[in-house]
């Protein structure tokens, strides 16, 4: 590969030499070269923990029409694929589907995570304790995290919590949408130029990159002012790598998925 001229983003670097690695160590993230949104598809287990720390509004239990159960786990076994699909169908009731909005601006909230719920304190030693799951969604309509707890035995929604200002790890769909917004924005010109320098090809799709993202929260000194609500709104700092190629430093670009706007840190 020919030598890269530092004229665009100025940060196209091969392998582990990229300076972003030092930043990643300080903030405690994993870069996409080892575990990425492309390769893992998982957002981690901290989502449910974050959701449980806020003050969620508890609503009366609602019994949904129970879908076919399929394969079932027992006890503290991880959720089966059939259970995860069933939980998502139960959690996404008609009201949530009608009123919610996902990262692409379409109807229905963004699915963040579905995982086995922790048992209640008085059920820890009970082998017959109900098996429950937590489904977590982000509603871009009003920047709200929605968590629903479902009893897998009865199909009953036992609890619904809503929180603002809680930012769980990003889903694969959100990371791809952020990259698409950057590529389409005038601020993405440097990214596209560096990609062409590295590969000789045009960058037209997020599928050409290995992507990862971390939550960005604004502080008192954050510039530009258009990023002031990041933390209340869903803002992503993007990390990108050419597939089978070098890193491209996109750390300075913040994509506000709530407003669908791109900004460069001043």
XYZ file of N, CA and C in Angstrom, residues 141-255:
345
model
N -38.380 9.092 19.859
C -39.464 10.076 19.785
C -39.338 11.099 20.906
N -38.950 10.619 22.091
C -38.842 11.515 23.244
C -37.580 11.250 24.071
N -36.576 10.598 23.468
C -35.304 10.305 24.144
C -35.538 9.659 25.506
N -36.200 8.528 25.475
C -36.542 7.792 26.693
C -36.076 6.352 26.581
N -35.478 5.853 27.659
C -35.137 4.440 27.748
C -36.315 3.705 28.374
N -36.790 2.682 27.700
C -37.952 1.911 28.163
C -37.484 0.495 28.502
N -37.769 0.053 29.719
C -37.418 -1.300 30.143
C -38.681 -2.026 30.596
N -38.916 -3.208 30.043
C -40.098 -3.991 30.399
C -39.646 -5.356 30.911
N -40.218 -5.765 32.033
C -39.907 -7.052 32.641
C -41.058 -8.008 32.374
N -40.726 -9.155 31.781
C -41.742 -10.129 31.349
C -41.540 -11.446 32.070
N -42.613 -11.977 32.635
C -42.606 -13.307 33.229
C -42.706 -14.320 32.093
N -41.653 -15.131 31.938
C -41.604 -16.059 30.804
C -42.602 -17.205 30.944
N -43.030 -17.497 32.166
C -43.981 -18.585 32.376
C -45.399 -18.172 32.001
N -45.754 -16.924 32.325
C -47.132 -16.471 32.120
C -47.295 -15.558 30.896
N -46.196 -15.016 30.372
C -46.296 -14.044 29.292
C -46.788 -12.693 29.779
N -46.719 -12.463 31.085
C -47.235 -11.234 31.679
C -46.141 -10.167 31.768
N -46.469 -8.939 31.351
C -45.577 -7.796 31.555
C -45.754 -7.347 33.003
N -44.766 -7.636 33.836
C -44.900 -7.373 35.266
C -44.491 -5.953 35.634
N -43.653 -5.328 34.827
C -43.185 -3.986 35.174
C -42.720 -3.254 33.918
N -42.998 -1.954 33.879
C -42.503 -1.092 32.816
C -41.843 0.124 33.442
N -40.605 0.379 33.070
C -39.884 1.538 33.583
C -39.468 2.449 32.442
N -39.537 3.767 32.665
C -39.074 4.740 31.675
C -38.088 5.683 32.351
N -36.996 6.001 31.641
C -35.963 6.864 32.188
C -35.449 7.818 31.122
N -35.074 9.009 31.551
C -34.444 9.984 30.666
C -33.008 10.222 31.122
N -32.153 10.539 30.174
C -30.761 10.808 30.513
C -29.943 9.558 30.756
N -30.513 8.386 30.513
C -29.781 7.117 30.640
C -29.384 6.682 29.237
N -28.082 6.471 29.034
C -27.574 6.155 27.705
C -26.873 4.804 27.718
N -27.573 3.745 27.328
C -26.961 2.417 27.266
C -26.013 2.309 26.076
N -25.190 1.248 26.017
C -24.343 1.044 24.837
C -25.183 0.967 23.570
N -24.556 1.285 22.460
C -25.280 1.373 21.198
C -25.499 0.002 20.568
N -26.641 -0.128 19.919
C -26.920 -1.323 19.129
C -26.150 -1.241 17.815
N -26.039 -2.370 17.136
C -25.398 -2.406 15.825
C -26.123 -1.468 14.849
N -27.444 -1.461 14.888
C -28.219 -0.610 13.989
C -27.899 0.861 14.207
N -27.775 1.273 15.470
C -27.474 2.675 15.773
C -26.088 3.075 15.269
N -25.100 2.189 15.452
C -23.740 2.499 15.012
C -23.678 2.640 13.496
N -24.344 1.748 12.782
C -24.380 1.817 11.322
C -25.089 3.099 10.862
N -26.180 3.445 11.520
C -26.913 4.655 11.141
C -26.052 5.900 11.371
N -25.288 5.924 12.469
C -24.399 7.053 12.733
C -23.351 7.190 11.628
N -22.762 6.066 11.210
C -21.772 6.098 10.134
C -22.395 6.566 8.828
N -23.616 6.132 8.562
C -24.303 6.558 7.340
C -24.524 8.065 7.349
N -24.907 8.613 8.484
C -25.110 10.056 8.592
C -23.806 10.813 8.369
N -22.694 10.300 8.917
C -21.402 10.956 8.727
C -20.967 10.900 7.267
N -21.120 9.752 6.633
C -20.727 9.613 5.223
C -21.512 10.578 4.338
N -22.789 10.774 4.644
C -23.647 11.635 3.827
C -23.467 13.123 4.128
N -22.842 13.450 5.254
C -22.702 14.836 5.681
C -21.448 15.469 5.061
N -21.448 16.790 4.810
C -20.225 17.449 4.326
C -19.016 17.214 5.233
N -19.235 17.052 6.533
C -18.124 16.788 7.442
C -17.495 15.421 7.216
N -18.164 14.566 6.465
C -17.609 13.253 6.168
C -16.669 13.238 4.978
N -16.392 14.404 4.405
C -15.530 14.448 3.221
C -14.133 13.917 3.514
N -13.581 14.257 4.675
C -12.249 13.777 5.027
C -12.209 12.275 5.212
N -13.255 11.718 5.824
C -13.350 10.265 5.992
C -13.337 9.578 4.629
N -14.116 10.100 3.698
C -14.192 9.486 2.373
C -12.869 9.630 1.615
N -12.215 10.771 1.787
C -10.930 10.971 1.114
C -9.866 10.038 1.667
N -9.840 9.878 2.981
C -8.861 8.978 3.591
C -9.135 7.528 3.212
N -10.403 7.165 3.108
C -10.735 5.809 2.677
C -10.223 5.570 1.259
N -10.397 6.552 0.397
C -9.926 6.387 -0.981
C -8.408 6.318 -1.033
N -7.722 7.107 -0.209
C -6.261 7.030 -0.139
C -5.801 5.637 0.278
N -6.545 5.031 1.217
C -6.141 3.731 1.760
C -6.476 2.570 0.841
N -7.546 2.722 0.052
C -8.040 1.571 -0.721
C -8.098 1.804 -2.215
N -8.088 3.068 -2.632
C -8.282 3.377 -4.037
C -9.730 3.319 -4.470
N -10.645 3.128 -3.525
C -12.066 3.000 -3.830
C -12.870 4.099 -3.134
N -14.084 4.317 -3.627
C -14.980 5.295 -3.016
C -15.672 4.677 -1.795
N -15.842 5.475 -0.747
C -16.597 5.046 0.424
C -18.039 5.491 0.256
N -18.934 4.539 0.138
C -20.349 4.858 -0.079
C -21.263 4.239 0.966
N -20.749 3.288 1.759
C -21.607 2.545 2.676
C -20.871 2.204 3.963
N -21.562 2.210 5.106
C -20.941 1.760 6.356
C -20.456 0.315 6.294
N -21.009 -0.481 5.387
C -20.591 -1.878 5.266
C -19.135 -2.022 4.851
N -18.528 -0.958 4.364
C -17.129 -0.993 3.956
C -16.184 -0.776 5.136
N -16.740 -0.516 6.310
C -15.943 -0.210 7.490
C -16.254 -1.168 8.625
N -15.284 -1.336 9.513
C -15.523 -1.967 10.809
C -15.804 -0.827 11.780
N -16.923 -0.890 12.488
C -17.400 0.255 13.254
C -17.604 -0.078 14.734
N -17.382 0.918 15.551
C -17.716 0.836 16.965
C -18.051 2.240 17.430
N -18.868 2.340 18.464
C -19.238 3.662 18.955
C -19.332 3.695 20.463
N -19.088 4.850 21.038
C -19.253 5.028 22.476
C -20.113 6.254 22.733
N -20.776 6.240 23.870
C -21.667 7.340 24.238
C -20.844 8.606 24.470
N -21.306 9.709 23.924
C -20.679 11.010 24.155
C -21.625 11.865 24.981
N -21.091 12.430 26.068
C -21.860 13.331 26.926
C -21.176 14.695 26.951
N -21.953 15.726 26.790
C -21.411 17.078 26.789
C -21.111 17.526 28.215
N -20.111 18.397 28.356
C -19.868 19.066 29.632
C -19.940 20.570 29.405
N -19.589 21.335 30.441
C -19.767 22.785 30.362
C -18.931 23.432 29.259
N -17.809 22.791 28.903
C -16.936 23.403 27.915
C -17.053 22.830 26.523
N -18.031 21.972 26.286
C -18.147 21.317 24.982
C -18.513 22.313 23.883
N -17.758 22.261 22.809
C -18.029 23.063 21.619
C -18.065 22.127 20.412
N -18.917 22.389 19.431
C -19.839 23.521 19.314
C -21.061 23.369 20.217
N -21.815 24.459 20.320
C -22.983 24.477 21.194
C -24.065 23.502 20.756
N -24.023 23.064 19.500
C -25.034 22.128 19.013
C -24.951 20.776 19.734
N -23.828 20.539 20.438
C -23.662 19.285 21.174
C -24.028 19.416 22.649
N -24.542 20.570 23.044
C -24.774 20.842 24.463
C -25.735 19.858 25.120
N -26.649 19.293 24.351
C -27.638 18.379 24.937
C -27.242 16.910 24.848
N -26.034 16.643 24.383
C -25.584 15.245 24.327
C -25.511 14.674 25.741
N -26.139 13.559 25.928
C -26.341 12.978 27.262
C -27.821 12.922 27.544
N -28.508 14.041 27.298
C -29.966 14.026 27.288
C -30.426 13.413 25.967
N -29.750 13.812 24.888
C -29.998 13.229 23.577
C -28.955 12.141 23.325
N -29.193 11.332 22.324
C -28.362 10.141 22.076
C -27.249 10.469 21.082
N -26.044 10.688 21.604
C -24.912 11.114 20.790
C -23.827 10.045 20.794
N -23.249 9.818 19.622
C -22.289 8.742 19.433
C -20.968 9.288 18.904
N -19.877 8.861 19.534
C -18.522 9.124 19.012
C -18.098 7.877 18.246
N -17.737 8.058 16.996
C -17.513 6.934 16.094
C -16.037 6.559 15.991
N -15.780 5.244 15.977
C -14.460 4.690 15.699
C -14.593 3.838 14.439
N -13.693 4.044 13.493
C -13.837 3.359 12.207
C -12.509 2.800 11.727
N -12.611 1.705 10.994
C -11.451 1.010 10.460
C -11.812 0.450 9.093
N -10.917 0.590 8.139
C -11.112 -0.032 6.839
C -11.088 -1.546 7.031
N -12.038 -2.258 6.429
C -12.026 -3.710 6.544
C -10.716 -4.256 5.985
N -10.012 -5.029 6.819
C -8.706 -5.588 6.441
C -7.710 -4.490 6.095
N -7.868 -3.327 6.737
C -6.986 -2.203 6.440
C -6.749 -1.334 7.665
N -6.328 -0.088 7.445
C -5.933 0.789 8.547
C -7.117 1.422 9.271
N -6.817 1.978 10.445
C -7.784 2.802 11.150
C -7.926 4.134 10.445
N -9.091 4.729 10.527
C -9.299 6.120 10.122
C -9.837 6.844 11.349
N -9.138 7.876 11.764
C -9.479 8.536 13.025
C -10.707 9.430 12.856
N -11.821 9.006 13.392
C -13.065 9.782 13.328
C -13.516 10.223 14.719
N -12.584 10.233 15.670
C -12.967 10.539 17.061
C -13.527 11.937 17.246
N -13.141 12.862 16.406
C -13.578 14.248 16.580
C -15.012 14.478 16.120
N -15.591 13.484 15.443
C -16.947 13.652 14.915
C -17.965 13.040 15.860
N -18.963 13.823 16.230
C -20.037 13.377 17.112
C -21.333 13.372 16.315
N -21.995 12.250 16.327
C -23.259 12.113 15.595
C -24.396 12.092 16.610
